Coordinates of C-alpha atoms in Angstrom, one line a residue:
Chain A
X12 CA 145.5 46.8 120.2
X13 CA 142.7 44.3 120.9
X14 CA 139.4 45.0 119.9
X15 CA 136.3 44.0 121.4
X16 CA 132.6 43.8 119.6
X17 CA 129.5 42.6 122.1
X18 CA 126.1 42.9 121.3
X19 CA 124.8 46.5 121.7
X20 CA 121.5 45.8 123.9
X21 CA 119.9 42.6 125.5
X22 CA 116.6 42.0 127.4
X23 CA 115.8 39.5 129.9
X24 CA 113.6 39.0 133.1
X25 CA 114.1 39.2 136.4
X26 CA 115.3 36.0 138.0
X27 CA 116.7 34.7 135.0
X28 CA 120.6 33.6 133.9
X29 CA 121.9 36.4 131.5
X30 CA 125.1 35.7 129.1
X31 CA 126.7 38.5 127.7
X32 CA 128.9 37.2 124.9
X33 CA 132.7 39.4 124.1
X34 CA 134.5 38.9 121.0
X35 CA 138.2 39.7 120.9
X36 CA 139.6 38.4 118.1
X37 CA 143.4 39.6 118.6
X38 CA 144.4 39.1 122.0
X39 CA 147.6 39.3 123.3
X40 CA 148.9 36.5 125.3
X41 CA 149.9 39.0 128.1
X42 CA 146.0 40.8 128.2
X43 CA 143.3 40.0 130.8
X44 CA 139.8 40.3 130.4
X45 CA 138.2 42.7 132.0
X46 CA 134.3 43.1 132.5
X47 CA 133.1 46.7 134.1
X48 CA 129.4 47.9 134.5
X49 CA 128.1 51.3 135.0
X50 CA 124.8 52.6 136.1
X51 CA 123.0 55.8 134.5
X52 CA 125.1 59.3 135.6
X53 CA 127.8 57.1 137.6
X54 CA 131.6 55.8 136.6
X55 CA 131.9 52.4 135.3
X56 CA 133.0 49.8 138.2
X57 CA 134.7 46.6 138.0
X58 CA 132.7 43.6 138.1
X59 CA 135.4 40.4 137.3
X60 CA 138.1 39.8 135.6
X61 CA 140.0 36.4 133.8
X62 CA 142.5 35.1 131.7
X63 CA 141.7 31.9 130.7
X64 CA 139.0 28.9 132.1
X65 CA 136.9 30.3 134.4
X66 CA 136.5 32.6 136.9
X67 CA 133.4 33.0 139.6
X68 CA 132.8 35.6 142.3
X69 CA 130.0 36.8 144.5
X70 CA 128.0 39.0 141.6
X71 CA 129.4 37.3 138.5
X72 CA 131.1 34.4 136.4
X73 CA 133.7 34.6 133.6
X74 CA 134.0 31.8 130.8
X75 CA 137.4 32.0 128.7
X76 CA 137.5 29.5 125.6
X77 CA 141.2 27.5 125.3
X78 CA 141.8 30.1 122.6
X79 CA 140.9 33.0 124.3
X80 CA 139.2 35.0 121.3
X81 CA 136.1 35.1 122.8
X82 CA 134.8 35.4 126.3
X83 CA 131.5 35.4 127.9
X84 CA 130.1 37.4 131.6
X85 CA 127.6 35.4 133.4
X86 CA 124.7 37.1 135.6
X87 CA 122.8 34.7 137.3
X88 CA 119.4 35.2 138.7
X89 CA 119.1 39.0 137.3
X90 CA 116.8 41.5 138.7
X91 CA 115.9 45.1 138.1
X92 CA 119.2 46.2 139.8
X93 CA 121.2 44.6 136.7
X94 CA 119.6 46.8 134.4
X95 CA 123.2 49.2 133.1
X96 CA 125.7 49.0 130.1
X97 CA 128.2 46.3 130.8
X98 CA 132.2 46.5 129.1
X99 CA 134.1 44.1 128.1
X100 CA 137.7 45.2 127.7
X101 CA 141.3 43.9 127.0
X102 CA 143.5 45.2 129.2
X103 CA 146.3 46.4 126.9
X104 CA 150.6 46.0 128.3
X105 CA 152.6 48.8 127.0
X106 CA 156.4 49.4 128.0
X107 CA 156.2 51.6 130.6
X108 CA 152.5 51.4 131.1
X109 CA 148.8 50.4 130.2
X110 CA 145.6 51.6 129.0
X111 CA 142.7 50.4 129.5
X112 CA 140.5 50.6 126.1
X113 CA 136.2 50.6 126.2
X114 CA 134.2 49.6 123.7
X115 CA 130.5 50.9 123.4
X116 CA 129.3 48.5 125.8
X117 CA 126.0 46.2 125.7
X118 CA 122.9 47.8 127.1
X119 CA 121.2 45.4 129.6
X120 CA 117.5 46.0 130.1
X121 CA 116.0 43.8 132.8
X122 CA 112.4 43.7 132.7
X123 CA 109.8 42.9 135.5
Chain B
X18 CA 137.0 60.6 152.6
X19 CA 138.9 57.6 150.6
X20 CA 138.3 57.0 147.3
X21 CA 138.6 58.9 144.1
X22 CA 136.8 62.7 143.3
X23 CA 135.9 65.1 140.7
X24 CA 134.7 68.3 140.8
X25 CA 132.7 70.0 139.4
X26 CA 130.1 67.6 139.3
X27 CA 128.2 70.0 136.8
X28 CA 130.1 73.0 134.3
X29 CA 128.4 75.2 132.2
X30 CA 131.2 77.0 130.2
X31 CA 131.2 79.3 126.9
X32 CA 133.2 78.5 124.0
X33 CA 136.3 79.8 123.9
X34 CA 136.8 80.1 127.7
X35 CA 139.2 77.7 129.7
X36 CA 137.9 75.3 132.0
X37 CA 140.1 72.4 134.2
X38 CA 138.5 70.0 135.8
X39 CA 139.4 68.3 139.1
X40 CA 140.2 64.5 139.6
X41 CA 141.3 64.0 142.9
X42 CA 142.6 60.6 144.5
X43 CA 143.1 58.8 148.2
X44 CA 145.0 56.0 147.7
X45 CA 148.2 56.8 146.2
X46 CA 147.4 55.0 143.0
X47 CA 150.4 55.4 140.4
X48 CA 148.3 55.6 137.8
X49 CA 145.7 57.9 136.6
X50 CA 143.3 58.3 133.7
X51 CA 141.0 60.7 131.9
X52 CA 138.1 59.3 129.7
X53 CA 134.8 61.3 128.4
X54 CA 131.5 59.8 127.6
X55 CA 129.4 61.3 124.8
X56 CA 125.6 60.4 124.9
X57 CA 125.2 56.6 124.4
X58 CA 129.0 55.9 123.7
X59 CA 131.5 54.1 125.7
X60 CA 134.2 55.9 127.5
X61 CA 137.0 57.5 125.0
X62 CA 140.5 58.0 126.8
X63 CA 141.7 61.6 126.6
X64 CA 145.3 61.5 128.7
X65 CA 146.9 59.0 130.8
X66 CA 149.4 59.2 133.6
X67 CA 151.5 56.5 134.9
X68 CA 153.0 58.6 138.4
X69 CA 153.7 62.1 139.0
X70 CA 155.3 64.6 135.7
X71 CA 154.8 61.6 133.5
X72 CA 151.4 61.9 131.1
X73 CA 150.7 60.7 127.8
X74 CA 148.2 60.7 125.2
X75 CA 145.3 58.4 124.8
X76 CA 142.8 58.3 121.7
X77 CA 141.5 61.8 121.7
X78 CA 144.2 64.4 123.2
X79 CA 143.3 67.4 121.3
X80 CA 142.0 70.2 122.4
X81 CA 143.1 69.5 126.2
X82 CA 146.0 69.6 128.5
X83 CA 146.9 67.5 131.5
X84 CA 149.0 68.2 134.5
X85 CA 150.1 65.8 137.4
X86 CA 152.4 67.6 139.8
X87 CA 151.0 65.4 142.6
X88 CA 150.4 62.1 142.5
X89 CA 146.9 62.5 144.0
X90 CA 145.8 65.2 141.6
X91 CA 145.2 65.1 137.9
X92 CA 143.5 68.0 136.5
X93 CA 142.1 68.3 133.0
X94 CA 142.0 71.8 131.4
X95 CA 140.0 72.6 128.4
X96 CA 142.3 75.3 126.9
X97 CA 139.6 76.9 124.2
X98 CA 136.0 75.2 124.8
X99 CA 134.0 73.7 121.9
X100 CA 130.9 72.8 121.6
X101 CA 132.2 69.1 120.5
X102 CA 133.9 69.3 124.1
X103 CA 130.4 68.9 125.9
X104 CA 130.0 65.6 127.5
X105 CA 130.9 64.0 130.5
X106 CA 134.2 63.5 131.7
X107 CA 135.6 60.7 134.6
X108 CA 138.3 60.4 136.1
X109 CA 140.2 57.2 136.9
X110 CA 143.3 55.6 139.1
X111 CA 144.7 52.4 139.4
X112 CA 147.4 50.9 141.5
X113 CA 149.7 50.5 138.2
X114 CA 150.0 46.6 138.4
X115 CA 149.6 45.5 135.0
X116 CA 145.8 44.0 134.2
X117 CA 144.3 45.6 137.8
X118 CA 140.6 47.1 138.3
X119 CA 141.0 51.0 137.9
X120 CA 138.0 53.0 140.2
X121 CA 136.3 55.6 138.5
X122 CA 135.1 59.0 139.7
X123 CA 131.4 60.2 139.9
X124 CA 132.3 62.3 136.7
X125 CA 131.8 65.9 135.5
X126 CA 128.8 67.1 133.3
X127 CA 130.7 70.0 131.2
X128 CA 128.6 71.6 128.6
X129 CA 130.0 73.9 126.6
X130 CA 127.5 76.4 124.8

């Protein structure tokens, strides 16, 4: 199974770019990456997701090195709203199935 | 209403007592998952479920059991509650194509005392 290690809190300010930086060392050539957020007392929800390059959409942009070890979410123009735990996952293909396997997140605190 | 529930939103429960929570779904998602979230952790699968009568085991299994007799329901029982059971519990489904966004429930405050 592919792990994932991020960075367990960041800070920034409002109006500035945020990069949030996932490691993921042993990636299967099959796996995604999948970045969720979630907000105090709610479920996590899907923010983007890549497999290689890059990938942009109306909230968010996804940078995937050639070798795909590493991978990094891209928040431009934060603001308070931002502020949640972000998950970077590897989507995991089993036989039959999948799972999808979170890490302990990283804690964004977006300050005034 | 569409989407994906849980109930109870809030448990209080002794130890020792059964409990089963509710995760109920709208859009006919083959697949369905339970995860629980301990104070500033990520979210730890419990039990898994790829379409109706099929469920497997995720990281942390004991200690619960898991039914699907419907695909829209996928209940969680707490057979004997501990007090390392207290945390909150979601509920997830996705459409089953491999590397797809699963939707998460509101989740279920359980605390055992």
């Amino acid at each position: 199974l592919a792990k994932t290690t991020q960075p367990i809190s960041m800070d920034s300010y409002e109006g500035q770019e945020v990069n949030i930086t996932c490691s993921h060392n042993n990636i299967a050539t099959n796996d995604y990456i999948t970045w969720y957020q979630q907000f105090p007392s709610q479920g996590p929800r899907f923010i983007i997701q890549g497999y290689k390059t890059k990938v942009t959409n109306e909230v968010a942009s996804l940078f995937i090195p050639a070798d795909r070890k590493s991978s990094t979410l891209s928040l431009p123009r934060v603001s308070l709203s931002d502020t949640a735990v972000y998950y970077c996952l590897v989507d995991t293909g089993e036989a039959g199935g999948f799972k999808t396997i979170f890490g302990a997140g990283t804690r964004l605190f977006v300050k005034a | 209403d569409a989407g994906i529930t849980q109930s109870p939103r809030y448990k209080i429960t002794e130890t020792g007592r059964q409990v089963t929570l509710m995760c109920h779904q709208t859009w006919s998602h083959s697949y369905m998952f339970w995860y629980r979230q301990d104070l500033g952790h990520g979210l730890r699968l419990i039990y898994y479920s790829a379409a109706a009568d099929i469920t497997d085991k995720g990281e942390v299994p004991d200690g619960y059991v898991v039914s699907r007799s419907k695909t829209e329901n996928f209940p969680l029982t707490l057979e004997s509650a501990t007090r390392s059971q207290t945390s909150v519990y979601f509920c997830a489904s996705s459409d089953g194509t491999l590397n797809t966004e699963a939707f998460f429930g509101q989740g279920t405050r359980l605390t055992v005392v």
